Amino acid sequence: MSSVIGFANEEAAVMALSRLYRQYGFKHFKMSKFEEYDLYAQNKDFLLGSSVIAFTDTNGSLMALKPDVTLSIVKGSSDTFSEPEKVYYSENVYRVDKGTHRFKEIMQLGLECIGELGVYELSEVIMLAKKSLDAVCERNILDISHMGFLLGLLEGENLSEKKMNRIIDCIRSKNTLEMEERCKEFGVSFDAANALKVLTSIYGSFTKCVGELKAISLNESTDKAIKELESVYSFLESCGCADGVNLDFSIVNDLNYYNGVIFHGFVDGVPNAVLSGGRYDNLMRKFGKRSGAVGFAVYLDQLSRLMRSDEEYDVDVLLLYDESADLSLLAKTVGSLTNDGKSVRAQRHNGGSVKYRTLMKINGTEVETVETDD
């Protein structure tokens, strides 16, 4: 199967994916370009980078150009259980580019579901993440993990946050040797240490790896996490979205924010994740809210290298007219072509910068289609 990028440019991606999210009842969320600086300063670990562009407002308040959208959505959420808030967004965010190490304006697209979350709500968001990848490129992978399983393995081990993070680093880097050393150093029990070592190496299709998870499950918490993963995968199968879904427990996020299923999406030809998401109830708690929350973001800057920015044609028809051209005929010709679904650019001269399929000319009251070399 060949790799096909589904969008010609960023605008096309935003329109197509926004249409997908609206089909499932997600409403468009619009926000200001900036927020109070403290919102980001207090949640820097949640952001992809710690650098934020800040400025002083006319009233003396310290403000920041937004480096993230999720924090604003969570901050403004109603925290009601009567019905979930389902929103999607397409917003510019301002972050330091990894390549240039300079601030860059980046279009970010994503969605969030906030409220009383059941298996359906969770599965629907993950299904939309997979559908987003499918729309971008035929060859894609959605890697799924579960923070609850990891935390379940460490239940009763009495590890400090620092030691927990050292173990998480070993899982993230798939370093089984260092994992063994850290478990011995921290006094982790034999069963938990063995399970963590196996977990570090688990990667592959869901059907292949779920058995490996069950073999190292230690308690009710880990069993519950497996059951939730199985429910999500069953849902994806029912929707025809299970192809390319893998288990990968090297995907681990900050324990202060994420608690359940987390996932990364990859497409052929891009070395980094183009989609990232998960369940972040712990972030809601930091804002004093009881609701659950799950969502994801699509990083269009990662996809930009694969988009067909150099389209074959700028317009279907380049329509040239001279001083003698009948204005009414010009208007009718443009109208007729656009009504037929063609794109038209009307101008007096052809400077060579416009790429077109068909060249037409109007001289006085005559309309002529000009034969051009392919």
PDB file of N, CA and C in Angstrom, residues 149 153 191 194-195 198-199 202 205-231 233-234 247 249:
ATOM      1  N   PHE A 149      -1.995   1.330  34.085  1.00  0.00           N
ATOM      2  CA  PHE A 149      -1.312   0.036  34.215  1.00  0.00           C
ATOM      3  C   PHE A 149       0.040   0.210  34.897  1.00  0.00           C
ATOM      4  N   LEU A 153       1.252  -1.242  38.635  1.00  0.00           N
ATOM      5  CA  LEU A 153       2.423  -2.066  38.925  1.00  0.00           C
ATOM      6  C   LEU A 153       3.223  -1.514  40.099  1.00  0.00           C
ATOM      7  N   ASP A 191       8.185  -9.131  42.082  1.00  0.00           N
ATOM      8  CA  ASP A 191       7.107  -9.232  41.085  1.00  0.00           C
ATOM      9  C   ASP A 191       6.961  -7.945  40.285  1.00  0.00           C
ATOM     10  N   ASN A 194      10.017  -7.451  37.920  1.00  0.00           N
ATOM     11  CA  ASN A 194       9.933  -8.330  36.755  1.00  0.00           C
ATOM     12  C   ASN A 194       8.895  -7.810  35.764  1.00  0.00           C
ATOM     13  N   ALA A 195       7.741  -7.358  36.298  1.00  0.00           N
ATOM     14  CA  ALA A 195       6.685  -6.837  35.431  1.00  0.00           C
ATOM     15  C   ALA A 195       7.134  -5.569  34.708  1.00  0.00           C
ATOM     16  N   VAL A 198       9.420  -6.453  31.783  1.00  0.00           N
ATOM     17  CA  VAL A 198       8.657  -6.930  30.624  1.00  0.00           C
ATOM     18  C   VAL A 198       7.939  -5.775  29.957  1.00  0.00           C
ATOM     19  N   LEU A 199       7.338  -4.903  30.773  1.00  0.00           N
ATOM     20  CA  LEU A 199       6.585  -3.765  30.235  1.00  0.00           C
ATOM     21  C   LEU A 199       7.463  -2.884  29.358  1.00  0.00           C
ATOM     22  N   ILE A 202       7.543  -4.246  25.785  1.00  0.00           N
ATOM     23  CA  ILE A 202       6.303  -4.544  25.061  1.00  0.00           C
ATOM     24  C   ILE A 202       6.083  -3.546  23.933  1.00  0.00           C
ATOM     25  N   SER A 205       1.357  -5.220  17.797  1.00  0.00           N
ATOM     26  CA  SER A 205      -0.092  -5.168  17.581  1.00  0.00           C
ATOM     27  C   SER A 205      -0.823  -5.463  18.884  1.00  0.00           C
ATOM     28  N   PHE A 206      -2.016  -4.940  18.994  1.00  0.00           N
ATOM     29  CA  PHE A 206      -2.782  -5.110  20.222  1.00  0.00           C
ATOM     30  C   PHE A 206      -3.019  -6.590  20.513  1.00  0.00           C
ATOM     31  N   THR A 207      -3.441  -7.327  19.502  1.00  0.00           N
ATOM     32  CA  THR A 207      -3.766  -8.744  19.706  1.00  0.00           C
ATOM     33  C   THR A 207      -2.544  -9.535  20.159  1.00  0.00           C
ATOM     34  N   LYS A 208      -1.361  -9.139  19.706  1.00  0.00           N
ATOM     35  CA  LYS A 208      -0.122  -9.826  20.100  1.00  0.00           C
ATOM     36  C   LYS A 208       0.277  -9.484  21.532  1.00  0.00           C
ATOM     37  N   CYS A 209       0.126  -8.212  21.903  1.00  0.00           N
ATOM     38  CA  CYS A 209       0.704  -7.742  23.157  1.00  0.00           C
ATOM     39  C   CYS A 209      -0.242  -7.803  24.355  1.00  0.00           C
ATOM     40  N   VAL A 210      -1.543  -7.875  24.114  1.00  0.00           N
ATOM     41  CA  VAL A 210      -2.457  -7.856  25.261  1.00  0.00           C
ATOM     42  C   VAL A 210      -2.245  -9.080  26.148  1.00  0.00           C
ATOM     43  N   GLY A 211      -1.873 -10.195  25.541  1.00  0.00           N
ATOM     44  CA  GLY A 211      -1.574 -11.391  26.334  1.00  0.00           C
ATOM     45  C   GLY A 211      -0.371 -11.192  27.224  1.00  0.00           C
ATOM     46  N   GLU A 212       0.641 -10.476  26.716  1.00  0.00           N
ATOM     47  CA  GLU A 212       1.823 -10.181  27.520  1.00  0.00           C
ATOM     48  C   GLU A 212       1.472  -9.293  28.703  1.00  0.00           C
ATOM     49  N   LEU A 213       0.545  -8.349  28.496  1.00  0.00           N
ATOM     50  CA  LEU A 213       0.100  -7.502  29.600  1.00  0.00           C
ATOM     51  C   LEU A 213      -0.599  -8.323  30.674  1.00  0.00           C
ATOM     52  N   LYS A 214      -1.475  -9.209  30.228  1.00  0.00           N
ATOM     53  CA  LYS A 214      -2.218 -10.022  31.187  1.00  0.00           C
ATOM     54  C   LYS A 214      -1.279 -10.902  32.015  1.00  0.00           C
ATOM     55  N   ALA A 215      -0.191 -11.344  31.398  1.00  0.00           N
ATOM     56  CA  ALA A 215       0.752 -12.225  32.096  1.00  0.00           C
ATOM     57  C   ALA A 215       1.482 -11.511  33.230  1.00  0.00           C
ATOM     58  N   ILE A 216       1.591 -10.165  33.156  1.00  0.00           N
ATOM     59  CA  ILE A 216       2.315  -9.437  34.202  1.00  0.00           C
ATOM     60  C   ILE A 216       1.382  -8.594  35.071  1.00  0.00           C
ATOM     61  N   SER A 217       0.076  -8.728  34.855  1.00  0.00           N
ATOM     62  CA  SER A 217      -0.879  -7.980  35.672  1.00  0.00           C
ATOM     63  C   SER A 217      -0.789  -8.436  37.125  1.00  0.00           C
ATOM     64  N   LEU A 218      -0.752  -7.466  38.045  1.00  0.00           N
ATOM     65  CA  LEU A 218      -0.500  -7.794  39.449  1.00  0.00           C
ATOM     66  C   LEU A 218      -1.686  -7.577  40.374  1.00  0.00           C
ATOM     67  N   ASN A 219      -2.648  -6.755  39.973  1.00  0.00           N
ATOM     68  CA  ASN A 219      -3.699  -6.394  40.912  1.00  0.00           C
ATOM     69  C   ASN A 219      -4.937  -5.876  40.178  1.00  0.00           C
ATOM     70  N   GLU A 220      -5.879  -5.419  40.943  1.00  0.00           N
ATOM     71  CA  GLU A 220      -7.144  -4.927  40.382  1.00  0.00           C
ATOM     72  C   GLU A 220      -6.922  -3.718  39.476  1.00  0.00           C
ATOM     73  N   SER A 221      -5.974  -2.866  39.836  1.00  0.00           N
ATOM     74  CA  SER A 221      -5.706  -1.661  39.034  1.00  0.00           C
ATOM     75  C   SER A 221      -5.174  -2.010  37.648  1.00  0.00           C
ATOM     76  N   THR A 222      -4.236  -2.952  37.584  1.00  0.00           N
ATOM     77  CA  THR A 222      -3.691  -3.344  36.284  1.00  0.00           C
ATOM     78  C   THR A 222      -4.728  -4.116  35.467  1.00  0.00           C
ATOM     79  N   ASP A 223      -5.555  -4.929  36.145  1.00  0.00           N
ATOM     80  CA  ASP A 223      -6.632  -5.638  35.438  1.00  0.00           C
ATOM     81  C   ASP A 223      -7.625  -4.641  34.844  1.00  0.00           C
ATOM     82  N   LYS A 224      -7.931  -3.604  35.601  1.00  0.00           N
ATOM     83  CA  LYS A 224      -8.882  -2.589  35.134  1.00  0.00           C
ATOM     84  C   LYS A 224      -8.336  -1.863  33.906  1.00  0.00           C
ATOM     85  N   ALA A 225      -7.053  -1.557  33.919  1.00  0.00           N
ATOM     86  CA  ALA A 225      -6.434  -0.872  32.777  1.00  0.00           C
ATOM     87  C   ALA A 225      -6.485  -1.754  31.528  1.00  0.00           C
ATOM     88  N   ILE A 226      -6.210  -3.055  31.683  1.00  0.00           N
ATOM     89  CA  ILE A 226      -6.270  -3.980  30.545  1.00  0.00           C
ATOM     90  C   ILE A 226      -7.691  -4.056  30.001  1.00  0.00           C
ATOM     91  N   LYS A 227      -8.664  -4.138  30.890  1.00  0.00           N
ATOM     92  CA  LYS A 227     -10.062  -4.220  30.469  1.00  0.00           C
ATOM     93  C   LYS A 227     -10.464  -2.981  29.671  1.00  0.00           C
ATOM     94  N   GLU A 228      -9.989  -1.813  30.106  1.00  0.00           N
ATOM     95  CA  GLU A 228     -10.311  -0.581  29.383  1.00  0.00           C
ATOM     96  C   GLU A 228      -9.654  -0.581  28.002  1.00  0.00           C
ATOM     97  N   LEU A 229      -8.405  -1.025  27.927  1.00  0.00           N
ATOM     98  CA  LEU A 229      -7.722  -1.110  26.637  1.00  0.00           C
ATOM     99  C   LEU A 229      -8.450  -2.073  25.696  1.00  0.00           C
ATOM    100  N   GLU A 230      -8.912  -3.205  26.234  1.00  0.00           N
ATOM    101  CA  GLU A 230      -9.643  -4.177  25.414  1.00  0.00           C
ATOM    102  C   GLU A 230     -10.948  -3.586  24.905  1.00  0.00           C
ATOM    103  N   SER A 231     -11.629  -2.817  25.740  1.00  0.00           N
ATOM    104  CA  SER A 231     -12.892  -2.187  25.330  1.00  0.00           C
ATOM    105  C   SER A 231     -12.652  -1.179  24.222  1.00  0.00           C
ATOM    106  N   TYR A 233     -10.120  -1.152  22.079  1.00  0.00           N
ATOM    107  CA  TYR A 233      -9.733  -1.855  20.853  1.00  0.00           C
ATOM    108  C   TYR A 233     -10.947  -2.509  20.195  1.00  0.00           C
ATOM    109  N   SER A 234     -11.848  -3.068  20.991  1.00  0.00           N
ATOM    110  CA  SER A 234     -13.064  -3.666  20.449  1.00  0.00           C
ATOM    111  C   SER A 234     -13.901  -2.611  19.729  1.00  0.00           C
ATOM    112  N   LEU A 247       0.239  -1.470  20.857  1.00  0.00           N
ATOM    113  CA  LEU A 247       0.515  -1.162  22.261  1.00  0.00           C
ATOM    114  C   LEU A 247       1.988  -0.806  22.395  1.00  0.00           C
ATOM    115  N   PHE A 249       4.280   0.804  25.591  1.00  0.00           N
ATOM    116  CA  PHE A 249       4.332   1.414  26.912  1.00  0.00           C
ATOM    117  C   PHE A 249       5.545   2.298  27.118  1.00  0.00           C
TER     118      PHE A 249
END
